[in-house]
Amino acid sequence: MKGIRQLAEHLDISIGTVSRALNGKADVNEETRKRVLAAAEEFGYVANQSGRSLRQGTTNVIGLMIESSKETVENSDNFFLGVTGGLQSVLSRHKLDLVMLPCPSDEDPYEYLKRMVARRVVDAMIISATQRIDKRIDLLVKAKIPFVALGRSSSGGGNFTWIDLDFEGVATCAVDRLVAKGHRRIAIAAPSGEINLGYIFVDAYRKALEKHGIAYDPKLVIRVKSSEQGGYQAGDELLRIEDKPTAIILIYELMAIGLYRRLVEAGIVPGRDLAVIGFREEPRAKFLQPTLTCFRMSLPDLGAALAETLLAGMPAYSETYRDGVRNRIWPLELVPAESDAFFLGSKT
Amino acid sequence: MKGIRQLAEHLDISIGTVSRALNGKADVNEETRKRVLAAAEEFGYVANQSGRSLRQGTTNVIGLMIESSKETVENSDNFFLGVTGGLQSVLSRHKLDLVMLPCPSDEDPYEYLKRMVARRVVDAMIISATQRIDKRIDLLVKAKIPFVALGRSSSGGGNFTWIDLDFEGVATCAVDRLVAKGHRRIAIAAPSGEINLGYIFVDAYRKALEKHGIAYDPKLVIRVKSSEQGGYQAGDELLRIEDKPTAIILIYELMAIGLYRRLVEAGIVPGRDLAVIGFREEPRAKFLQPTLTCFRMSLPDLGAALAETLLAGMPAYSETYRDGVRNRIWPLELVPAESDAFFLGSKT
DNA sequence: CTGAAAGCGCTTACAG
DNA sequence: CTGAAAGCGCTTACAG
């Protein structure tokens, strides 16, 4: 079975009727529709996507762009696969398929996206790893491709929708919690590079400190890679700070693993000698000892929210997702554990 | 700028010439080609993929199908992203794009693949998580879609190409090594379920034992999920085995983390009280203490091999990849570490 | 070296 | 309710 023509010939009706029957259009005789569906099933006929796309001007495919830098590869691991399920749960309701578009590490993400957009392989895009200044956003705005960004950005002149994690909430909660336990020298491990969350996180940390009357000390902001290795390095730098901090807040989930390693080497026990608060709860980090205080979120729910927000911005679906409000700050919930359990007062 | 027609109009030449210039065909005046390329660049024109695909009968897209079961989501993490880079390094030489196709967890992988294949969204497929009996393989063989399977299978009547990890080699090497250190009660943690590697691994383990004159004891084969949780459970079951094993071989990289956790709870130190050999070296497992003896492989190289094997099976590229031989067993290299460092003889 | 024309597989006004 | 026909954007024999 090749195409609709063969199927129509076999049924001895016109291809127009076959198409209408298959696409669930009204005004098709029930009897005819049944015959068509049965024959399609029998021969395994499914409309060629290129033909459909060309005619309809729409691919019914949504793209999730993924950076495949070495850093991403080593780390974001289950994050995207986790989000994927939630995305699909919403997209499948509209017969939209999700494809992940991994940007080759040797290709500029901007050029890659430009190419994908120009080729019209997808109807809409979800981009991640948003930068503070992100040309991709300007590109998508200009190309009038519906998209949603996972992460805020200064680019695009505000003419786009994003969902971002509640870094302010996390930073504030972490600082509040540590201060309540008697800490005043609180370090923070933030990502090097231009990723926007670094700025937001450090800002919120600073404000939270000020709220408690604690002076902001730039020496306590440790810039490292968002990886386990970065965590290890953060531990290293932490140990070198004079007037040693009594607590550290991590911005990236896997940093905890590297940090623990470095601390163990130095004979420092998290939750006894140093308070550690991790970022996102992560299957791997769950196995740390002592258990890590961190923040929980639902990746599938985030995926579903991304999909709804995206569809709200697509004319064909906006009706259904009126309240797929524009920008959203995605909350995380504290999961208290052992790594910051001690009170500083009772120890000093 | 919409399409090739507008671009041609602007240049005041025919669309045929524009197309030929853009596609690098010979027989185009150099001057003309330059003008066309410049104008395309200026207006950001890239050929609409649906139009091309329809005309050429080829999408220039290769699909990597990914199962997004909960288990996969929690575990295979960086595996696919790691392979992706290598795949692209080869595919990009031929202007082929890679898309990852995540099968929704509530959809049958077979139906999903069938749909993708029928819609002709990709020219060829890479499938993973191959089952012992895998209907997807029969489907692809029947549909005459070029594909390569990451993992052996009994399906497809041998009419397909696969690359698989050298489970035999790993099992044999692990057993040899442990026996050489004096172990005779060697347990193995194998995956529950129908995934093919489980069978292969246990078989090789059995043969290796027999080679050393050690009787195979089914009680030493612990069936658990391929996850950290599975590793924890494996530890649990290990402790309950009477006539306790002195060593355990793990088949899945992340099992080590859960196993360690359970051992620590029981006061057992890997590398002192129990020899542990892990499977694939994994960024996370690298941070275990004591360090884990395991096996190393290059994900990018594996990706490149997959791509070459795939292209060897596609008529349009087979010339270039003549020696993209058919099936391959992918070697892993032992990385000795602390977790199995002791000699049993010297301790008992 | 270039242009005019056919046609890839589909969907959808338009007639009837 | 159905059929005939146009046309989505491209590439590629075919003429010249």
XYZ file of C-alpha atoms in Angstrom, chain A:
348
model
C 0.000 0.000 0.000
C 1.595 3.222 -1.089
C -0.699 6.176 -0.860
C -4.207 7.425 -0.683
C -4.626 6.899 -4.401
C -4.130 3.144 -4.129
C -6.442 2.951 -1.186
C -9.133 4.885 -3.039
C -8.720 2.728 -6.097
C -9.078 -0.404 -4.054
C -12.283 0.918 -2.510
C -13.427 2.275 -5.830
C -14.163 5.737 -4.494
C -12.401 9.067 -4.888
C -9.379 10.091 -2.909
C -11.282 13.103 -1.627
C -13.790 10.914 0.100
C -11.082 8.712 1.525
C -9.339 11.739 2.932
C -12.523 13.126 4.451
C -13.419 9.785 5.982
C -9.985 9.353 7.495
C -9.904 12.850 8.891
C -13.253 12.516 10.595
C -14.968 15.167 8.546
C -18.738 15.346 8.759
C -20.727 14.751 5.594
C -19.360 11.319 4.969
C -21.732 8.414 4.778
C -21.281 6.275 7.864
C -21.125 3.169 5.741
C -18.429 4.676 3.526
C -16.423 5.837 6.499
C -16.441 2.381 7.991
C -15.237 0.810 4.783
C -12.451 3.355 4.486
C -11.299 2.968 8.057
C -11.344 -0.796 7.772
C -9.318 -0.756 4.583
C -6.829 1.731 6.022
C -6.373 -0.452 9.063
C -6.004 -3.536 6.908
C -3.323 -2.064 4.709
C -1.699 -0.040 7.425
C -2.304 3.150 5.553
C -1.444 6.380 7.328
C -1.287 9.663 5.459
C 2.162 10.710 4.357
C 3.164 13.552 6.600
C 4.941 15.558 3.925
C 1.854 15.558 1.749
C -0.332 16.645 4.619
C 2.079 19.259 5.842
C 2.522 20.765 2.439
C -1.158 21.028 1.827
C -2.192 22.104 5.324
C 0.762 24.331 6.008
C 1.150 22.641 9.352
C 3.229 19.686 10.463
C 1.431 18.718 13.658
C 4.802 18.300 15.214
C 6.107 20.208 18.203
C 9.841 20.456 18.712
C 11.712 20.432 21.978
C 15.144 21.823 21.367
C 17.891 20.392 23.500
C 21.420 21.616 23.801
C 23.796 18.754 23.643
C 26.801 20.462 25.060
C 29.030 18.208 27.069
C 27.721 19.802 30.215
C 24.123 19.108 29.318
C 24.920 15.580 28.322
C 26.539 14.791 31.614
C 23.900 16.364 33.684
C 20.441 17.209 32.566
C 19.881 13.568 32.000
C 16.491 12.666 33.199
C 15.243 16.212 33.251
C 14.173 16.297 29.633
C 12.853 12.789 29.525
C 10.857 13.626 32.638
C 9.346 16.711 31.093
C 8.634 14.869 27.869
C 5.935 12.680 29.375
C 3.977 15.658 30.624
C 4.327 17.457 27.339
C 2.975 14.517 25.445
C 0.045 14.000 27.758
C -1.274 17.357 26.611
C -0.067 17.348 23.018
C -1.500 13.929 22.271
C -4.969 15.260 23.004
C -4.587 17.285 19.832
C -2.797 14.640 17.812
C 0.380 16.626 18.006
C 3.615 14.688 18.116
C 6.644 15.701 20.074
C 10.138 15.412 18.693
C 13.291 16.275 20.533
C 15.752 18.254 18.477
C 19.253 17.854 19.837
C 21.513 20.639 18.697
C 24.870 19.165 17.705
C 27.531 20.347 20.098
C 29.639 21.709 17.260
C 26.816 23.744 15.817
C 25.745 27.132 17.078
C 22.340 26.734 18.761
C 21.147 29.854 17.034
C 22.060 28.581 13.578
C 20.603 25.211 14.335
C 17.313 26.652 15.441
C 17.240 28.980 12.465
C 17.630 26.053 10.143
C 14.938 24.013 11.841
C 12.567 26.921 11.823
C 13.172 27.798 8.190
C 12.686 24.228 7.108
C 9.374 24.220 8.871
C 9.818 20.846 10.402
C 7.772 21.810 13.421
C 4.761 24.018 14.066
C 6.039 25.285 17.367
C 9.065 25.051 19.592
C 9.982 24.654 23.194
C 13.427 25.961 23.949
C 15.400 25.372 27.078
C 18.620 26.526 28.699
C 17.581 30.110 28.081
C 20.355 32.640 28.244
C 20.110 36.091 29.758
C 20.528 37.465 26.263
C 19.286 34.855 23.876
C 19.236 35.508 20.153
C 17.097 32.467 19.631
C 14.209 34.271 21.216
C 14.497 37.226 18.879
C 14.662 34.814 15.995
C 11.512 32.988 16.986
C 9.649 36.195 17.695
C 10.623 37.571 14.312
C 9.789 34.345 12.498
C 6.417 34.342 14.239
C 6.819 30.736 15.287
C 4.817 29.938 18.389
C 7.166 28.979 21.174
C 7.620 28.830 24.880
C 10.905 29.213 26.688
C 11.882 27.182 29.690
C 13.581 30.017 31.495
C 13.240 33.782 31.549
C 15.302 36.037 29.333
C 15.812 39.725 28.678
C 15.626 39.097 24.943
C 12.553 39.283 22.768
C 11.269 42.496 24.279
C 8.834 40.644 26.495
C 6.939 39.390 23.461
C 7.129 35.774 24.358
C 5.969 33.311 26.940
C 8.107 31.516 29.418
C 7.891 29.220 32.371
C 10.688 29.293 34.836
C 11.503 27.608 38.078
C 10.996 29.637 41.217
C 14.628 30.377 41.889
C 13.700 33.331 44.066
C 11.506 31.129 46.171
C 14.166 28.500 46.518
C 16.920 30.964 47.374
C 14.735 32.809 49.863
C 13.500 29.652 51.510
C 17.024 28.275 51.771
C 18.434 31.456 53.269
C 15.521 31.851 55.681
C 15.902 28.301 56.828
C 19.641 28.569 57.356
C 19.398 31.887 59.141
C 16.743 30.433 61.427
C 19.226 27.721 62.315
C 21.793 30.321 63.285
C 23.891 30.610 60.114
C 25.237 33.956 59.012
C 28.103 32.961 56.702
C 26.137 31.327 53.901
C 27.890 30.497 50.644
C 26.203 29.852 47.353
C 27.383 27.826 44.377
C 26.159 29.482 41.206
C 26.771 28.533 37.609
C 29.481 30.200 35.624
C 28.339 31.376 32.248
C 25.457 33.417 30.969
C 22.582 31.188 31.871
C 19.900 33.405 33.261
C 19.068 31.450 36.351
C 22.473 32.232 37.782
C 21.674 35.908 37.934
C 18.219 35.400 39.346
C 19.374 33.006 41.995
C 22.216 35.143 43.237
C 19.986 38.212 43.293
C 17.365 36.495 45.386
C 20.038 35.139 47.709
C 21.384 38.628 48.180
C 17.981 40.107 48.905
C 17.156 37.360 51.347
C 20.396 38.003 53.218
C 19.711 41.713 53.353
C 16.259 41.050 54.731
C 17.973 39.386 57.657
C 20.473 42.189 58.012
C 23.368 40.111 56.745
C 25.874 41.873 54.502
C 26.347 40.383 51.065
C 29.860 39.086 50.620
C 30.842 38.427 46.995
C 33.547 36.044 48.204
C 30.786 33.688 49.239
C 29.477 33.398 45.699
C 31.317 30.478 44.175
C 31.107 30.250 40.396
C 31.429 26.748 39.069
C 30.143 24.493 36.335
C 26.677 23.102 36.783
C 27.818 19.573 37.241
C 29.109 17.123 39.751
C 32.595 18.210 38.902
C 31.457 21.750 39.587
C 30.204 20.633 42.964
C 33.552 19.101 43.736
C 35.254 22.311 42.743
C 32.807 24.308 44.810
C 33.816 22.221 47.793
C 37.411 22.957 47.006
C 36.886 26.682 46.861
C 34.698 26.607 49.908
C 37.537 25.144 51.928
C 39.825 27.933 50.823
C 37.589 30.781 51.924
C 38.981 32.488 54.996
C 36.398 33.047 57.695
C 34.798 29.813 56.599
C 31.085 29.676 55.762
C 28.930 27.409 57.878
C 26.427 26.695 55.147
C 26.213 26.409 51.396
C 23.318 26.552 48.981
C 23.658 24.736 45.676
C 21.958 25.828 42.526
C 22.240 22.638 40.617
C 21.024 19.270 41.725
C 24.044 17.219 40.824
C 26.525 19.577 42.423
C 25.654 17.946 45.704
C 27.300 14.697 44.709
C 30.626 16.304 43.887
C 30.473 18.554 46.893
C 29.914 15.620 49.241
C 32.874 13.880 47.759
C 35.151 16.826 48.384
C 33.823 17.278 51.895
C 34.386 13.647 52.757
C 37.944 13.963 51.560
C 38.383 16.897 53.922
C 36.739 15.039 56.779
C 33.789 17.381 56.836
C 30.379 15.843 57.404
C 27.406 17.574 55.775
C 24.698 18.206 58.323
C 27.171 18.218 61.189
C 30.070 20.454 60.197
C 28.490 22.242 57.294
C 24.898 22.818 56.326
C 24.134 21.943 52.713
C 20.947 22.694 50.839
C 20.678 21.260 47.370
C 18.497 22.354 44.566
C 16.135 20.035 42.769
C 15.475 16.658 44.260
C 17.102 14.174 42.014
C 16.945 10.401 41.953
C 20.695 10.149 42.320
C 21.013 12.735 45.038
C 18.407 10.837 47.032
C 21.044 8.269 47.718
C 23.466 10.656 49.320
C 24.431 10.183 52.931
C 23.601 12.147 54.950
C 20.400 12.719 53.016
C 20.236 16.025 51.240
C 17.799 18.803 52.052
C 16.516 19.953 48.708
C 13.479 21.000 46.718
C 10.932 18.883 44.947
C 9.042 19.497 41.758
C 7.040 17.407 39.351
C 8.653 17.159 35.944
C 5.551 15.750 34.237
C 3.455 18.604 35.627
C 6.009 21.085 34.377
C 5.858 19.423 30.982
C 2.079 19.654 30.912
C 2.236 23.320 31.857
C 4.742 23.989 29.100
C 2.468 22.304 26.591
C -0.579 24.246 27.738
C 1.263 27.520 27.622
C 2.553 26.705 24.176
C -0.865 25.757 22.833
C -2.342 28.911 24.331
C -0.062 30.785 21.966
C -1.057 28.833 18.872
C -4.088 30.254 17.060
C -5.482 26.807 16.325
C -5.589 25.871 19.990
C -5.720 29.133 21.903
C -9.469 28.795 22.400
C -8.999 25.658 24.452
C -6.190 27.103 26.529
C -7.424 30.599 27.241
C -6.082 30.431 30.751
C -2.795 28.906 29.699
C -1.747 32.217 31.151
C 1.413 33.767 29.942
C 4.462 33.594 32.123
C 4.639 31.244 35.051
C 6.945 30.772 37.957
C 7.070 27.127 38.781
C 7.057 26.393 42.514
C 9.311 23.937 44.289
C 8.637 22.408 47.642
C 11.199 21.984 50.395
C 12.137 18.436 51.299
C 13.891 18.669 54.682
C 16.550 16.079 55.321
C 19.773 15.576 57.271
C 22.253 17.741 55.417
C 21.245 20.962 57.163
C 19.643 19.505 60.273
C 21.893 20.983 62.941
C 21.505 24.301 64.751
C 24.568 26.399 64.683
C 23.841 27.949 68.076
C 23.956 24.627 69.852
C 27.311 23.778 68.338
C 29.356 26.963 68.660
